[in-house]
XYZ file of C-alpha atoms in Angstrom:
431
model
C 95.109 114.210 73.015
C 94.722 117.400 74.771
C 91.585 118.013 74.228
C 89.806 118.260 77.939
C 85.966 117.134 77.518
C 82.868 118.946 80.212
C 80.326 117.107 78.587
C 76.489 118.845 79.912
C 73.251 115.731 79.388
C 71.033 117.372 76.804
C 67.314 117.082 76.346
C 66.719 114.817 73.282
C 66.594 117.542 70.640
C 68.418 119.829 71.623
C 71.715 120.865 72.232
C 74.891 121.082 69.485
C 74.118 117.779 68.060
C 71.069 117.456 67.082
C 71.622 120.725 65.679
C 74.255 119.024 63.357
C 72.119 116.964 62.543
C 69.513 118.750 61.167
C 71.487 120.777 59.567
C 73.539 118.042 57.533
C 70.376 115.507 56.292
C 69.655 116.893 52.881
C 73.627 116.456 53.289
C 73.494 113.271 54.020
C 69.496 111.838 52.487
C 68.292 111.663 54.929
C 68.668 110.129 58.867
C 72.399 110.255 60.167
C 74.008 107.591 59.054
C 75.920 107.354 62.625
C 74.987 107.754 66.661
C 76.557 111.827 66.898
C 78.074 112.596 70.396
C 79.475 116.672 70.324
C 81.227 118.816 72.762
C 78.771 119.788 74.784
C 77.936 115.920 75.453
C 74.913 116.185 73.497
C 73.804 112.902 71.126
C 71.653 112.655 68.204
C 70.856 110.057 65.403
C 70.708 106.433 65.670
C 71.273 104.715 68.526
C 72.120 102.115 66.939
C 74.135 103.514 64.550
C 78.653 103.329 65.249
C 79.079 105.900 67.784
C 81.381 109.067 66.037
C 82.170 112.388 68.121
C 83.269 115.280 67.939
C 85.319 116.131 70.264
C 85.924 120.225 69.604
C 84.660 122.981 67.372
C 88.439 122.163 64.985
C 87.046 119.812 63.481
C 83.918 120.695 61.642
C 85.943 123.566 60.662
C 88.476 121.497 59.537
C 85.511 119.657 57.657
C 84.093 122.585 56.138
C 87.377 124.469 54.424
C 88.133 120.985 53.522
C 85.017 118.775 53.069
C 84.902 115.117 52.852
C 87.436 113.006 53.274
C 90.540 115.257 53.812
C 88.503 116.925 56.613
C 87.446 114.616 58.761
C 90.810 112.753 58.143
C 92.606 115.643 59.592
C 90.014 115.964 62.350
C 90.711 112.085 62.298
C 94.026 112.156 63.679
C 94.918 114.518 64.850
C 91.537 113.418 67.349
C 89.039 116.350 67.659
C 86.995 113.538 65.765
C 86.649 110.024 67.072
C 85.310 106.162 66.560
C 84.835 104.895 69.596
C 84.569 100.633 68.728
C 85.681 98.804 65.843
C 86.743 101.424 63.362
C 86.843 99.590 60.513
C 83.658 98.570 61.401
C 82.196 102.252 61.265
C 83.792 102.911 58.112
C 82.615 99.653 56.601
C 77.858 101.008 57.711
C 78.969 104.488 56.298
C 80.791 103.086 52.860
C 77.580 100.765 52.168
C 75.331 104.378 53.603
C 77.454 106.191 51.611
C 76.596 103.803 48.038
C 72.291 102.747 48.869
C 72.131 106.474 49.507
C 74.004 107.165 45.917
C 76.322 109.543 47.694
C 79.228 109.587 45.609
C 78.759 112.599 43.989
C 80.031 116.935 45.901
C 76.671 117.536 48.124
C 74.436 121.108 46.109
C 75.023 124.102 46.883
C 71.613 124.498 48.867
C 72.661 121.160 50.918
C 76.186 122.665 51.859
C 73.852 126.025 52.373
C 71.979 124.352 55.149
C 75.274 122.443 56.989
C 77.370 126.276 57.178
C 73.664 127.049 58.409
C 73.379 124.434 61.092
C 77.272 125.277 61.854
C 77.069 128.331 61.675
C 74.311 127.961 65.649
C 76.715 125.584 66.276
C 78.860 128.285 67.085
C 82.069 125.839 64.908
C 82.805 128.503 61.900
C 85.497 130.303 62.654
C 89.204 129.725 60.423
C 90.898 127.091 59.153
C 92.937 124.803 61.898
C 96.802 124.935 60.978
C 96.764 121.803 59.458
C 97.807 118.318 60.764
C 101.721 117.917 61.794
C 101.665 114.502 59.889
C 100.562 115.571 56.321
C 103.076 115.743 53.755
C 104.204 119.675 52.594
C 106.811 118.185 49.263
C 106.827 121.603 46.994
C 108.370 121.337 43.871
C 107.902 120.374 40.310
C 105.456 117.552 40.053
C 107.969 113.871 40.290
C 110.594 116.693 40.243
C 113.108 114.093 41.127
C 113.722 116.890 43.939
C 110.503 116.325 45.154
C 110.189 112.954 45.139
C 112.489 112.113 46.822
C 110.457 114.575 49.010
C 107.239 112.366 47.917
C 109.483 108.837 49.666
C 110.855 110.027 52.629
C 107.523 111.548 54.450
C 106.545 107.966 54.026
C 109.578 105.602 54.386
C 111.548 107.837 56.507
C 110.147 107.288 59.999
C 112.606 104.525 61.217
C 113.094 101.329 59.825
C 112.383 100.393 63.730
C 108.278 101.602 63.013
C 108.214 99.597 59.814
C 110.311 96.758 61.815
C 107.431 96.675 64.256
C 104.683 96.725 61.740
C 106.408 94.153 59.297
C 107.999 90.872 59.562
C 112.000 90.008 59.267
C 111.495 90.421 55.386
C 110.982 93.955 56.120
C 108.745 92.902 52.627
C 106.453 96.630 52.580
C 103.582 94.801 49.082
C 101.542 92.625 49.514
C 102.668 88.757 50.259
C 102.262 85.862 48.364
C 100.059 83.457 50.415
C 100.256 79.541 49.635
C 97.818 78.431 53.078
C 96.182 80.176 54.795
C 95.614 83.066 56.949
C 96.146 81.059 60.379
C 97.536 78.092 59.351
C 99.828 76.554 61.897
C 103.168 76.719 61.932
C 102.047 79.482 58.819
C 103.188 82.632 59.204
C 103.290 86.497 57.044
C 107.193 85.840 56.452
C 105.996 83.163 55.233
C 103.532 84.578 52.403
C 106.683 87.040 52.010
C 109.020 84.504 50.942
C 106.211 82.871 49.336
C 106.569 86.317 47.181
C 109.986 86.683 47.001
C 110.234 82.914 45.506
C 107.432 83.436 43.232
C 109.233 86.728 41.474
C 112.529 85.061 41.595
C 110.690 81.938 39.466
C 108.366 83.990 36.922
C 111.355 86.007 35.730
C 113.418 82.665 35.717
C 116.667 82.999 38.083
C 119.308 81.026 38.376
C 122.552 80.345 39.868
C 125.215 83.656 39.046
C 122.039 85.336 36.635
C 122.221 89.179 37.456
C 118.833 91.155 38.937
C 118.119 95.288 38.710
C 115.804 95.362 42.120
C 113.672 98.588 41.496
C 112.539 100.293 43.975
C 114.129 97.856 46.475
C 112.939 98.784 49.138
C 114.215 97.672 52.677
C 115.398 94.276 50.265
C 114.093 91.592 51.222
C 113.921 90.702 47.270
C 117.436 91.617 46.542
C 118.341 89.966 49.347
C 116.940 86.743 49.007
C 117.388 86.141 45.064
C 120.971 86.243 46.292
C 120.577 84.410 49.685
C 118.031 81.259 47.918
C 118.922 81.612 43.950
C 122.490 82.666 43.236
C 122.006 86.098 41.446
C 124.067 88.793 40.956
C 121.889 91.329 42.193
C 121.788 95.141 41.268
C 118.408 97.617 44.120
C 117.628 100.748 43.688
C 116.051 103.457 46.211
C 116.262 106.888 46.601
C 115.035 105.884 50.364
C 118.719 107.187 52.652
C 117.150 104.948 55.736
C 115.991 101.948 53.223
C 119.555 101.389 52.005
C 121.034 101.316 55.283
C 119.728 98.609 56.787
C 120.208 97.259 53.838
C 123.784 97.549 53.876
C 124.185 96.196 56.883
C 121.580 93.053 56.170
C 124.107 92.551 53.577
C 126.710 92.591 55.781
C 125.580 90.460 58.710
C 124.635 88.097 56.309
C 128.232 87.573 54.167
C 126.978 89.534 50.210
C 129.628 91.576 49.932
C 130.410 89.877 46.666
C 126.115 89.636 45.476
C 124.215 92.112 46.539
C 125.145 96.150 45.146
C 122.768 98.461 46.450
C 122.311 101.939 44.689
C 121.191 105.217 45.796
C 119.934 106.450 42.722
C 116.558 107.257 41.244
C 115.192 104.700 38.508
C 116.196 107.590 35.218
C 119.565 107.389 36.782
C 120.102 103.787 35.618
C 121.863 102.259 33.261
C 123.389 98.709 32.509
C 121.374 95.718 31.459
C 120.490 92.659 33.261
C 119.076 88.786 32.375
C 115.666 89.777 34.380
C 114.124 92.511 35.906
C 111.923 93.497 38.551
C 110.232 95.733 40.438
C 107.617 95.620 43.648
C 104.476 98.201 44.334
C 106.806 100.466 43.054
C 105.530 102.053 39.939
C 102.100 103.311 42.166
C 104.388 106.819 42.992
C 106.714 106.956 39.344
C 103.522 109.511 38.590
C 101.252 108.800 34.908
C 103.677 111.099 32.736
C 106.141 109.770 33.926
C 105.212 105.798 33.059
C 106.602 105.209 29.881
C 109.108 106.592 30.589
C 109.269 103.884 33.598
C 108.648 101.522 31.687
C 110.764 102.090 28.863
C 114.241 101.411 32.107
C 112.555 98.657 32.481
C 112.428 96.829 28.979
C 115.623 99.063 28.572
C 117.829 97.358 31.720
C 116.645 94.032 30.832
C 118.371 91.368 27.725
C 116.359 90.428 25.066
C 114.419 87.529 25.610
C 115.196 87.876 29.203
C 111.724 88.813 31.883
C 110.340 91.805 33.441
C 107.592 91.703 36.483
C 105.614 94.603 38.016
C 104.062 93.812 41.299
C 101.870 97.210 41.621
C 98.329 98.019 42.401
C 95.291 99.133 40.854
C 92.297 102.043 40.806
C 89.494 102.653 38.914
C 87.307 105.621 39.249
C 88.500 107.842 40.806
C 91.568 109.538 43.044
C 93.366 107.846 41.063
C 96.603 108.918 43.722
C 94.149 106.796 47.066
C 92.296 109.256 47.623
C 92.622 112.185 49.859
C 93.329 110.644 52.799
C 96.075 109.077 50.914
C 98.044 111.892 49.065
C 97.971 113.994 51.927
C 98.674 112.098 55.009
C 100.465 108.895 53.205
C 101.994 108.961 50.114
C 101.804 112.043 47.635
C 101.832 111.755 44.105
C 100.942 108.049 44.050
C 99.974 107.555 40.946
C 97.110 104.033 39.810
C 94.851 102.643 37.294
C 93.156 99.664 36.835
C 95.050 97.363 35.714
C 94.348 97.331 31.678
C 96.007 100.401 31.057
C 99.204 99.773 33.127
C 99.706 96.460 31.049
C 98.856 98.512 27.534
C 102.553 101.701 29.145
C 103.907 98.533 29.498
C 104.068 96.640 26.015
C 104.340 100.647 24.525
C 107.746 100.269 26.250
C 107.995 97.351 23.489
C 107.555 94.485 26.384
C 105.568 91.582 25.547
C 103.130 90.498 28.414
C 102.675 86.720 29.457
C 100.861 87.032 32.337
C 98.623 88.321 34.727
C 98.155 87.652 38.477
C 95.132 89.218 40.350
C 96.615 88.585 43.735
C 93.219 91.865 45.742
C 92.499 88.901 49.000
C 96.658 88.843 49.259
C 96.642 92.232 50.481
C 93.759 91.986 52.643
C 95.307 88.722 53.909
C 98.663 90.532 54.413
C 97.023 93.012 55.885
C 95.539 91.967 58.825
C 99.279 89.888 59.456
C 100.044 94.065 59.915
C 97.622 95.056 62.317
C 97.533 91.537 64.462
C 101.564 93.642 64.553
C 99.884 97.378 64.947
C 97.996 96.757 67.196
C 100.361 94.035 69.607
C 103.807 96.532 69.723
C 101.858 100.052 69.786
C 102.824 101.071 72.398
C 106.216 100.556 71.092
C 105.137 102.071 67.791
C 104.152 105.257 70.339
C 107.004 106.653 71.910
C 108.505 105.887 68.504
C 106.719 108.141 66.427
C 103.407 109.819 68.539
C 99.737 109.266 69.076
C 99.054 110.931 65.530
C 101.556 109.765 63.672
C 99.351 105.778 65.265
C 96.009 106.768 64.220
C 97.230 108.235 60.775
C 98.592 104.310 60.335
C 95.521 102.603 61.726
C 93.116 104.996 59.705
C 95.785 104.244 56.320
C 95.402 100.163 57.681
C 91.838 100.101 57.987
C 90.986 101.554 54.519
C 93.113 100.397 53.067
C 92.213 97.129 54.140
C 88.689 98.338 52.980
C 89.664 99.061 49.885
C 91.678 95.670 48.582
C 88.595 93.614 50.845
C 85.655 96.262 48.120
C 87.720 95.498 44.804
C 87.899 99.049 44.978
C 92.108 98.978 44.230
C 93.786 94.999 42.780
C 97.354 94.645 42.999
C 98.545 91.853 40.216
C 102.042 90.316 38.364
C 102.724 91.590 35.586
C 105.656 89.764 33.624
C 107.079 90.054 30.481
C 109.955 89.337 28.487
C 112.114 91.656 25.750
C 111.328 90.722 22.311
C 115.047 89.985 19.789
C 115.532 86.803 20.807
C 114.037 83.188 21.955
C 112.971 83.460 25.281
C 112.408 80.192 27.575
C 109.186 80.693 29.340
C 107.395 77.565 30.090
C 104.221 77.854 28.134
C 102.732 75.345 30.801
C 103.669 78.300 33.616
C 105.051 76.239 36.675
C 105.083 78.072 40.071
């Protein structure tokens, strides 16, 4: 960070930190849940609480112009706000205080006025700072093809090298399926991802020579796996140019030119019919209004009696997009809903849902492995994308892990069949 600090020693109960602590009491429902250090060196709050450092007045300006999660996230990714020691532990502690004190709602006007007065006395009022460089800027009609491409590009086109250092050799950017406990000797993230890919192939009934449509194919993990290990003829669809370039090279290196074709196109442009269809963690990005059309594309692309598998994240309550941070920095325009509502939408397309397989804990273990890779390759990653993007990703990984761990988000595999002909899905499942 570029902020230069010149801390001074302030007496207990004095200084900017104490002023802010008093002003925030009605907002946080009492004593600060953290130990607060201000840019003048003063501190306030419980001595044994996580230490949060406000390094400049700009951090407060961001928070007051964008109260709550977005302003705090902006200040964190720019380095104007620092959480010392363990970010996960600090955020977990704050979430628990919020829950215990019932602070999920918006603060009253009186509480905001008092906090604003404290900020004024600290000299922290003024025009809002410019948004961080890493914050998404997408324009146009919601979920138009052009805007969807921009939203996907913001997140996925950082570089294939960047993602290769965080993910694993399969380049699967979705929840793995851990058939063995994490930490089992000789069992890696790549093994768990291959187990997930094989699980999907078995669920849709792939056999040699069958055709598979992979909607939102990412870096091709499922497309390549289905062709190599199940003998399928695969068509993958993506709107991310970086991803298509990566898969095309993998196809060439593995000699799969006659079995895998990757199309750079929107799911709404899909034409044809396949023996099976899969879409892994792509449905979150199509939007609430467009989900019936997305489900209709899946249903219309599979033969009668064929199977469709959707792996998708779920969420209840406020912020179906994941929250202000996720929506602003990671996945603009994303929309999640409770899994039951997604099942209703899929069945509304004419498909018959046969299985719902919850994998929430598997995502926690998957993010744990991504965090290990992120930490191991931190210096290399920073050289690729810079410090601000690194702070975005640290907050993203830690926050995402917490959301799955605490049950605020889930992920499920939904298996359906298209009526019209007899299907061969066994009454007793073998997976």
